[in-house]
Coordinates of C-alpha atoms and ligand atoms in Angstrom, one line a residue:
M358 CA 137.3 141.9 128.5
R359 CA 138.7 138.4 128.2
S360 CA 136.7 137.4 125.1
F361 CA 135.5 139.7 122.4
P362 CA 131.8 139.4 121.6
L363 CA 131.0 139.0 117.9
F364 CA 127.8 138.0 116.1
L365 CA 128.6 135.5 113.4
K366 CA 126.5 135.0 110.2
L367 CA 126.4 131.2 110.0
Q368 CA 123.7 130.9 107.3
G369 CA 124.8 128.3 104.8
R370 CA 128.3 128.0 106.3
P371 CA 129.8 124.6 107.1
V372 CA 130.3 123.8 110.8
L373 CA 131.7 120.6 112.1
L374 CA 130.1 119.1 115.2
A375 CA 131.5 116.1 117.0
G376 CA 129.7 114.2 119.8
S377 CA 127.0 111.7 120.4
G378 CA 124.9 112.7 123.5
A379 CA 122.6 115.3 124.8
A380 CA 125.2 118.1 124.6
A381 CA 125.7 117.4 120.9
A382 CA 121.9 117.4 120.3
A383 CA 121.6 120.8 122.0
K384 CA 124.5 122.3 119.9
L385 CA 123.0 120.8 116.8
R386 CA 119.7 122.5 117.4
L387 CA 121.4 125.8 118.1
L388 CA 123.6 125.7 115.1
A389 CA 120.8 124.6 112.8
A390 CA 118.6 127.5 114.2
A391 CA 121.4 129.9 113.1
G392 CA 121.2 128.4 109.6
A393 CA 124.6 126.6 109.7
R394 CA 125.3 123.6 107.5
V395 CA 126.2 121.2 110.2
R396 CA 128.4 118.2 109.5
L397 CA 127.8 115.9 112.4
Y398 CA 130.3 113.2 113.5
A399 CA 128.9 110.8 116.1
D400 CA 130.5 107.4 116.9
D401 CA 127.6 106.2 118.9
P402 CA 124.6 108.6 118.5
S403 CA 122.1 108.6 121.3
E404 CA 118.4 108.4 120.6
E405 CA 118.0 112.1 121.5
L406 CA 120.7 113.1 118.9
L407 CA 119.1 110.8 116.2
Q408 CA 115.7 112.4 116.9
A409 CA 117.2 115.9 116.5
C410 CA 118.8 114.8 113.2
R411 CA 115.5 113.5 111.9
Q412 CA 113.7 116.6 112.9
L413 CA 116.3 118.9 111.3
S414 CA 116.9 116.6 108.3
I415 CA 120.6 116.5 109.1
G416 CA 122.7 113.4 108.2
C417 CA 125.1 111.8 110.7
E418 CA 128.6 110.7 109.8
H419 CA 130.0 107.7 111.5
A420 CA 133.4 107.9 109.8
T421 CA 136.5 108.8 111.8
L422 CA 137.4 112.4 111.4
S423 CA 140.2 113.3 109.1
A424 CA 142.2 116.4 108.5
A425 CA 140.3 116.9 105.2
D426 CA 137.0 117.1 107.1
L427 CA 138.4 119.9 109.2
D428 CA 139.7 121.8 106.2
A429 CA 136.2 121.8 104.7
V430 CA 134.5 123.7 107.6
D431 CA 134.6 127.2 109.0
L432 CA 134.1 126.4 112.7
V433 CA 134.5 123.3 114.9
V434 CA 132.4 122.4 117.9
G435 CA 133.3 119.4 120.1
A436 CA 130.6 117.9 122.4
A437 CA 132.0 114.4 123.0
G438 CA 132.4 115.0 126.8
E439 CA 135.4 112.7 126.9
D440 CA 138.7 114.1 127.8
A441 CA 140.8 112.3 125.1
A442 CA 138.4 112.9 122.3
D443 CA 137.9 116.6 123.2
H444 CA 141.6 117.1 123.5
A445 CA 142.4 115.5 120.2
L446 CA 139.7 117.5 118.4
S447 CA 140.9 120.8 119.8
V448 CA 144.5 120.1 118.8
A449 CA 143.5 118.9 115.3
A450 CA 141.2 121.9 114.7
R451 CA 143.8 124.4 115.8
A452 CA 146.4 122.7 113.7
A453 CA 144.1 123.1 110.7
G454 CA 143.7 126.8 111.6
K455 CA 140.1 126.6 112.7
L456 CA 138.4 128.2 115.6
V457 CA 137.2 125.6 118.0
N458 CA 134.7 125.3 120.9
I459 CA 134.7 122.3 123.2
V460 CA 131.6 122.2 125.4
D461 CA 132.5 122.9 129.1
R462 CA 136.2 123.1 128.3
P463 CA 137.2 126.8 128.0
D464 CA 140.9 125.7 128.2
L465 CA 140.5 123.8 124.9
S466 CA 138.4 126.4 123.2
D467 CA 139.0 129.5 121.1
F468 CA 135.4 130.7 121.5
T469 CA 132.6 129.9 123.9
M470 CA 128.9 129.7 123.1
P471 CA 127.0 132.4 125.0
A472 CA 123.6 132.1 126.7
I473 CA 121.2 133.6 124.3
V474 CA 118.1 135.8 124.6
D475 CA 116.5 135.5 121.2
R476 CA 113.9 138.2 120.3
G477 CA 114.2 137.9 116.5
E478 CA 116.2 140.8 115.2
I479 CA 117.3 141.5 118.8
V480 CA 119.7 139.0 120.1
V481 CA 121.4 139.3 123.5
A482 CA 124.4 137.0 124.1
I483 CA 125.8 136.5 127.7
S484 CA 129.2 135.2 128.4
T485 CA 131.0 134.4 131.7
D486 CA 134.1 133.4 129.6
G487 CA 133.4 129.8 130.4
A488 CA 133.6 130.5 134.2
S489 CA 130.0 129.5 135.0
P490 CA 127.3 128.5 132.4
V491 CA 124.8 128.3 135.3
L492 CA 125.5 131.9 136.2
A493 CA 125.1 132.9 132.5
Q494 CA 121.7 131.2 132.5
R495 CA 120.6 133.2 135.5
V496 CA 121.7 136.4 133.9
R497 CA 119.8 135.3 130.8
A498 CA 116.7 134.7 132.8
A499 CA 117.0 138.2 134.3
I500 CA 117.3 139.8 130.9
E501 CA 114.5 137.7 129.5
S502 CA 112.2 139.1 132.1
V503 CA 112.8 142.7 131.1
L504 CA 112.7 142.3 127.3
P505 CA 109.2 141.8 126.0
P506 CA 108.8 138.8 123.7
A507 CA 107.6 141.0 120.9
L508 CA 110.7 143.2 120.9
G509 CA 111.8 141.6 117.6
R510 CA 108.7 143.0 116.1
L511 CA 109.7 146.5 117.2
A512 CA 113.1 146.0 115.6
R513 CA 111.5 144.9 112.3
F514 CA 109.2 147.9 112.4
A515 CA 112.1 150.2 112.9
R516 CA 114.0 148.6 110.1
R517 CA 111.0 149.1 107.8
F518 CA 111.0 152.9 108.4
R519 CA 114.7 153.5 109.0
G520 CA 115.5 154.8 105.5
A521 CA 112.4 157.0 105.3
I522 CA 113.1 158.6 108.7
Q523 CA 116.7 159.1 107.9
A524 CA 115.7 161.0 104.7
R525 CA 113.1 163.1 106.6
I526 CA 115.1 163.9 109.7
A527 CA 118.6 164.7 108.7
E528 CA 120.0 165.8 112.1
N529 CA 121.4 163.0 114.2
G530 CA 120.2 164.3 117.6
A531 CA 116.7 165.0 116.3
R532 CA 116.5 161.6 114.8
R533 CA 117.6 159.9 118.0
R534 CA 115.0 161.9 120.0
F535 CA 112.4 160.9 117.4
W536 CA 113.1 157.2 117.7
N537 CA 113.3 157.3 121.5
Q538 CA 109.8 158.9 121.6
V539 CA 108.6 156.3 119.1
F540 CA 109.9 153.3 121.2
A541 CA 108.8 154.7 124.5
G542 CA 105.4 156.0 123.5
P543 CA 102.1 154.8 122.0
I544 CA 103.6 153.9 118.6
G545 CA 106.0 151.5 120.3
Q546 CA 103.2 150.2 122.5
A547 CA 101.0 149.6 119.4
V548 CA 103.7 147.6 117.7
L549 CA 104.3 145.5 120.8
A550 CA 100.6 144.9 121.1
G551 CA 100.5 143.7 117.5
D552 CA 98.8 146.7 115.9
E553 CA 101.4 147.5 113.3
R554 CA 98.9 149.2 111.0
R555 CA 98.0 151.8 113.6
A556 CA 101.6 152.2 114.5
A557 CA 102.7 152.8 110.9
R558 CA 99.9 155.3 110.4
D559 CA 100.8 157.2 113.5
L560 CA 104.5 157.1 112.7
I561 CA 103.9 158.6 109.2
R562 CA 101.7 161.2 110.7
A563 CA 104.3 162.0 113.3
V564 CA 107.2 162.3 110.9
N565 CA 105.2 164.6 108.7
K566 CA 104.8 166.9 111.7
G567 CA 108.5 166.5 112.6
E568 CA 107.9 164.6 115.8
P569 CA 105.2 162.6 117.5
K570 CA 102.1 164.6 118.2
A571 CA 102.1 166.5 121.4
D572 CA 98.8 165.0 122.5
A573 CA 99.8 161.3 121.9
G574 CA 99.8 160.5 125.6
L575 CA 99.0 157.1 127.0
V576 CA 97.6 155.9 130.3
S577 CA 98.4 152.4 131.5
L578 CA 96.0 151.2 134.2
V579 CA 98.4 148.9 136.0
G580 CA 97.8 146.3 138.7
A581 CA 100.6 146.2 141.2
G582 CA 99.5 143.0 142.9
P583 CA 98.7 142.7 146.6
G584 CA 102.0 143.7 148.2
D585 CA 105.0 141.5 147.5
P586 CA 106.9 143.3 144.7
E587 CA 107.8 139.9 143.2
L588 CA 104.1 139.5 142.3
L589 CA 104.4 142.3 139.8
T590 CA 103.9 141.1 136.3
L591 CA 106.6 141.6 133.6
R592 CA 104.3 143.9 131.7
A593 CA 103.7 146.0 134.8
A594 CA 107.4 146.3 135.4
R595 CA 107.9 147.4 131.8
A596 CA 105.1 150.0 132.0
L597 CA 106.7 151.4 135.2
R598 CA 110.1 151.7 133.5
E599 CA 108.7 153.6 130.6
A600 CA 106.3 155.9 132.4
D601 CA 106.9 159.7 132.7
V602 CA 104.3 160.0 135.5
I603 CA 103.2 157.5 138.1
V604 CA 99.9 158.1 139.9
Y605 CA 99.7 155.6 142.8
D606 CA 97.5 154.5 145.7
K607 CA 98.2 153.8 149.3
L608 CA 98.0 150.1 148.8
V609 CA 101.0 150.1 146.4
D610 CA 104.1 148.8 148.2
P611 CA 107.0 151.3 148.0
A612 CA 109.3 148.6 146.7
V613 CA 107.1 148.4 143.6
L614 CA 107.9 152.0 142.8
D615 CA 111.6 151.1 142.6
Y616 CA 110.9 149.7 139.1
A617 CA 110.1 153.2 137.9
R618 CA 112.7 155.4 136.1
R619 CA 114.4 157.7 138.6
D620 CA 113.3 160.8 136.7
A621 CA 109.6 159.7 136.6
R622 CA 107.2 162.0 138.5
R623 CA 105.4 160.2 141.3
I624 CA 102.0 161.4 142.4
Y625 CA 100.5 159.9 145.5
V626 CA 96.7 159.9 145.5
G627 CA 96.5 157.9 148.7
K628 CA 93.4 156.0 148.4
S629 CA 92.2 153.9 151.3
K630 CA 89.1 153.9 153.4
G631 CA 88.6 157.4 155.0
D632 CA 91.9 158.6 153.4
H633 CA 91.0 160.0 150.0
T634 CA 93.8 162.5 149.4
L635 CA 92.3 163.2 146.0
P636 CA 88.7 162.6 145.2
Q637 CA 88.1 160.2 142.3
A638 CA 86.9 163.0 140.0
E639 CA 90.2 164.8 140.5
I640 CA 92.2 161.7 139.9
N641 CA 90.4 161.2 136.6
A642 CA 91.1 164.9 135.7
L643 CA 94.7 164.5 136.6
L644 CA 95.1 161.4 134.3
V645 CA 93.5 163.1 131.4
A646 CA 95.6 166.3 131.8
E647 CA 98.9 164.4 132.0
A648 CA 98.1 162.2 129.0
K649 CA 96.9 165.3 127.0
A650 CA 100.3 166.8 127.7
G651 CA 101.7 163.9 125.8
R652 CA 103.0 161.9 128.7
H653 CA 102.9 158.2 129.4
V654 CA 101.1 157.9 132.7
V655 CA 101.0 154.7 134.8
R656 CA 97.9 154.6 137.1
L657 CA 99.2 152.1 139.6
K658 CA 96.7 150.3 141.8
G659 CA 96.9 147.6 144.4
G660 CA 95.9 144.1 143.2
D661 CA 94.1 144.2 139.9
P662 CA 92.8 147.5 138.5
F663 CA 89.5 146.0 137.6
I664 CA 88.6 144.3 140.9
F665 CA 87.2 146.8 143.3
G666 CA 89.8 149.2 142.1
R667 CA 87.7 151.8 140.2
G668 CA 89.7 150.9 137.1
G669 CA 86.4 150.8 135.2
E670 CA 85.5 154.3 136.1
E671 CA 88.9 155.6 135.1
L672 CA 88.8 153.7 131.8
D673 CA 85.4 155.2 131.0
T674 CA 86.7 158.7 131.7
L675 CA 89.8 158.2 129.6
V676 CA 88.1 156.7 126.7
A677 CA 85.5 159.5 126.7
A678 CA 88.4 162.0 126.7
G679 CA 89.9 160.3 123.6
I680 CA 93.0 159.1 125.5
R681 CA 94.7 155.8 124.7
V682 CA 94.5 153.3 127.5
D683 CA 96.4 150.2 128.1
V684 CA 95.2 147.8 130.9
V685 CA 97.8 145.7 132.7
P686 CA 96.1 143.1 135.0
G687 CA 97.5 142.3 138.4
I688 CA 97.2 139.6 141.0
T689 CA 94.2 140.4 143.0
A690 CA 94.3 140.3 146.8
A691 CA 92.1 137.2 147.0
A692 CA 94.5 135.1 144.8
G693 CA 97.7 136.5 146.4
C694 CA 96.5 136.3 150.0
A695 CA 95.1 132.7 149.7
A696 CA 98.3 131.5 148.1
Y697 CA 100.5 133.1 150.7
A698 CA 98.3 131.8 153.5
G699 CA 98.6 128.3 152.1
F700 CA 95.0 127.5 151.1
P701 CA 93.2 127.2 147.7
L702 CA 90.2 129.3 146.9
T703 CA 88.5 126.3 145.2
H704 CA 88.9 122.7 146.0
R705 CA 87.1 119.7 144.4
D706 CA 86.1 118.4 147.9
H707 CA 85.1 121.7 149.5
A708 CA 84.2 124.6 147.1
S709 CA 83.3 124.5 143.4
S710 CA 83.0 128.3 143.2
V711 CA 84.5 131.5 144.6
T712 CA 82.8 134.8 144.9
F713 CA 84.5 138.2 145.5
V714 CA 82.3 140.7 147.3
S715 CA 82.8 144.2 148.6
G716 CA 82.0 145.0 152.2
H717 CA 82.1 148.7 151.5
S718 CA 78.9 150.8 151.8
R719 CA 79.2 152.3 148.3
D720 CA 78.6 148.8 147.0
G721 CA 75.4 148.4 149.0
L722 CA 76.3 146.9 152.3
A723 CA 74.4 149.4 154.5
K724 CA 74.5 148.9 158.3
D725 CA 70.8 148.0 158.2
G726 CA 71.7 145.0 156.2
I727 CA 69.7 146.0 153.1
A728 CA 72.6 145.2 150.8
A729 CA 73.1 144.7 147.1
L730 CA 74.5 141.3 148.1
D731 CA 72.4 138.2 147.6
W732 CA 72.7 136.6 151.0
Q733 CA 70.7 133.5 150.1
A734 CA 73.0 132.8 147.1
L735 CA 76.1 133.5 149.2
A736 CA 74.9 131.2 152.0
R737 CA 74.7 128.1 149.7
P738 CA 77.1 125.3 150.6
R739 CA 80.4 124.3 148.7
Q740 CA 81.6 127.8 147.9
T741 CA 84.2 130.3 149.1
I742 CA 83.4 133.9 149.7
V743 CA 86.1 136.5 149.8
V744 CA 85.1 139.9 151.3
Y745 CA 87.2 142.9 150.3
M746 CA 87.0 146.0 152.4
G747 CA 84.9 144.1 154.9
L748 CA 86.6 144.8 158.2
G749 CA 84.1 147.3 159.5
A750 CA 81.2 145.2 158.4
A751 CA 82.5 141.8 159.4
G752 CA 79.9 141.4 162.1
V753 CA 77.0 142.4 159.9
I754 CA 78.2 140.1 157.1
A755 CA 78.4 137.1 159.4
E756 CA 74.9 137.9 160.8
R757 CA 73.4 138.2 157.4
L758 CA 74.9 135.0 156.2
I759 CA 73.9 133.0 159.3
A760 CA 70.4 134.4 159.0
A761 CA 70.3 133.2 155.3
G762 CA 71.2 129.7 156.4
Q763 CA 75.0 129.5 156.5
E764 CA 76.4 127.4 159.3
A765 CA 77.5 129.6 162.2
T766 CA 80.6 127.4 162.6
T767 CA 81.7 127.8 158.9
P768 CA 85.5 128.2 159.0
I769 CA 86.9 131.6 158.2
A770 CA 90.3 133.2 157.8
I771 CA 91.2 136.9 158.1
I772 CA 94.3 137.9 156.3
E773 CA 96.0 141.1 157.1
N774 CA 98.8 142.6 155.0
G775 CA 98.6 139.5 152.7
T776 CA 101.8 138.6 150.8
R777 CA 103.8 141.2 152.7
W778 CA 106.5 140.4 155.2
D779 CA 104.1 141.3 158.1
Q780 CA 101.2 139.1 156.8
R781 CA 98.9 137.8 159.6
V782 CA 96.4 135.0 159.2
I783 CA 93.8 134.6 161.9
K784 CA 91.5 131.6 161.8
G785 CA 88.1 131.0 163.4
E786 CA 84.4 130.5 162.8
L787 CA 81.9 132.7 161.0
N788 CA 80.1 133.6 164.2
Q789 CA 83.4 134.9 165.7
A790 CA 84.2 137.3 162.7
E791 CA 83.6 140.6 164.5
A792 CA 85.3 139.5 167.7
L793 CA 88.4 138.2 165.8
V794 CA 88.8 141.5 164.0
R795 CA 88.5 143.4 167.3
D796 CA 90.5 141.1 169.6
H797 CA 93.4 140.8 167.2
G798 CA 93.4 144.5 166.3
I799 CA 93.2 143.7 162.6
A800 CA 93.9 146.7 160.5
T801 CA 93.4 147.4 156.8
P802 CA 94.3 146.0 154.3
A803 CA 92.7 142.8 155.2
L804 CA 90.5 140.2 153.6
L805 CA 87.8 138.0 155.2
V806 CA 87.6 134.6 153.6
I807 CA 84.6 132.4 154.4
G808 CA 84.4 128.7 153.6
A809 CA 85.8 125.2 154.2
V810 CA 88.9 125.8 152.2
T811 CA 90.2 128.1 154.9
R812 CA 90.7 125.1 157.2
A813 CA 94.0 124.6 155.5
A814 CA 95.1 128.2 156.2
Q815 CA 98.4 128.6 158.0
M816 CA 98.8 131.1 160.8
G817 CA 102.2 132.4 160.1
A818 CA 103.7 134.7 157.5
R819 CA 104.9 133.0 154.3
A820 CA 108.6 133.3 155.3
E821 CA 107.8 131.4 158.5
L822 CA 106.0 128.7 156.5
L823 CA 109.0 128.2 154.3
A824 CA 111.3 128.1 157.2
A825 CA 109.1 125.4 158.9
A826 CA 109.1 123.3 155.7
E827 CA 112.9 123.2 155.5
Ligands
SAM956 C1 90.0 149.1 147.1 S1 90.2 147.4 147.3 C2 91.3 147.1 146.0 C3 91.4 145.7 145.7 C4 92.5 145.5 144.6 N1 92.1 146.2 143.4 C5 92.7 144.0 144.3 O1 92.4 143.5 143.2 O2 93.2 143.4 145.2 C6 91.1 147.3 148.8 C7 90.9 146.1 149.6 O3 91.5 145.0 149.0 C8 91.9 144.1 150.0 N2 93.4 144.0 150.0 C9 94.2 144.6 149.1 N3 95.5 144.2 149.4 C10 95.5 143.4 150.4 C11 96.5 142.7 151.2 N4 97.8 142.8 150.8 N5 96.1 141.9 152.2 C12 94.8 141.8 152.5 N6 93.8 142.5 151.9 C13 94.1 143.2 150.8 C14 91.5 144.7 151.3 O4 90.2 144.2 151.7 C15 91.4 146.1 151.0 O5 90.5 146.8 151.9

């Protein structure tokens, strides 16, 4: 460890800042945010710095720095960006016995300013010991992505009850277990979701019983996105990290499961057409049983849980069973596939609406064509139709649309394994839909997209597109 990390209470303490440009403005904002009384020395203040001074009501000295100025402060920060000035300030500050930081000059500094992740009470500081501020920023971005913005609220909540819990649970280990359950379970979730009243009520109830109630389980219905693990939302990644049990479908990419804790139980309920490892009723019963045993269950589904994902049915069952449910939306296949195939779903010149339909029989697309779908409405111009689960019925769908007045030559795109490394995009016309599926051996998962917007679709996988663009 080349530098020792400390958190300094700067509220009301005098800090000297020297510099005139953007770097000085940035440090001024940072020091002011920490409550420091900044004494700013700027020979030739830039407009940006003057603006920061006005916003923060901080005066700006033009006088030349003297030894007395250095004596009067606790810390010194130099942001002049000129070798001679920076050097002189560093020497003078050290001579006055003050700790000094010179921006981008670790050789002239006693301390460096870390990259900061600020979550209120929770502050994470990252240092590369001046080796690479850019690298520190990258680490910061990585940490930002795993710490929910409301984490500070959780810390404030814990502070509020810390004394009371300490008085009620004397033993250290038991207290640690208690807090871990609070943070990882529904009480912590409620705080993060902004429902502190419920969280406080449950915490008091829990501590009166000695620990959180055994039946305080939670089910998160989580959308895993269409395939590429990078399309997982931050909330989905957090739910995965916190889950005790993960109940997942066939459409979930294995790489997504890497976000889960190692000791989390994974239960595959392989749902794809003709491959229902567990019937829906049994999946529902499993979710209820696991949650009633006090576990945090993540029900992980491809795409978005509420778009052709039976999330609604599971939600109804869980609510009826009195289980807490948390829904984490995901990027649905239509949005992900269109983006990775390089075309928009709506376009001012070609489509002012987009409709998602299911080509699966349960939703009414019987072979005889008597479907729950309104073909006349779907056949109207200037719209995009995205058919989920429509491979088997591609021919019937095309026939019905053409019979309802849609141009037989309407452009279409069939996207197989959208957003994954092996994505395929096949283009053609509506009257070729069935033949394209057959001739190209398209397999599930695949989407059929109908409409003029698909003209812009690219044939290759995303990686190839990026390579071509370089
Ligand atoms: C049961 S639905 C689930 C949809 C999911 N809830 C969503 O929002 O994307 C499954 C269908 O979604 C479509 N699908 C899901 N992921 C896909 C992908 N990566 N590429 C193409 N189609 C996909 C296919 O039509 C597949 O048959």
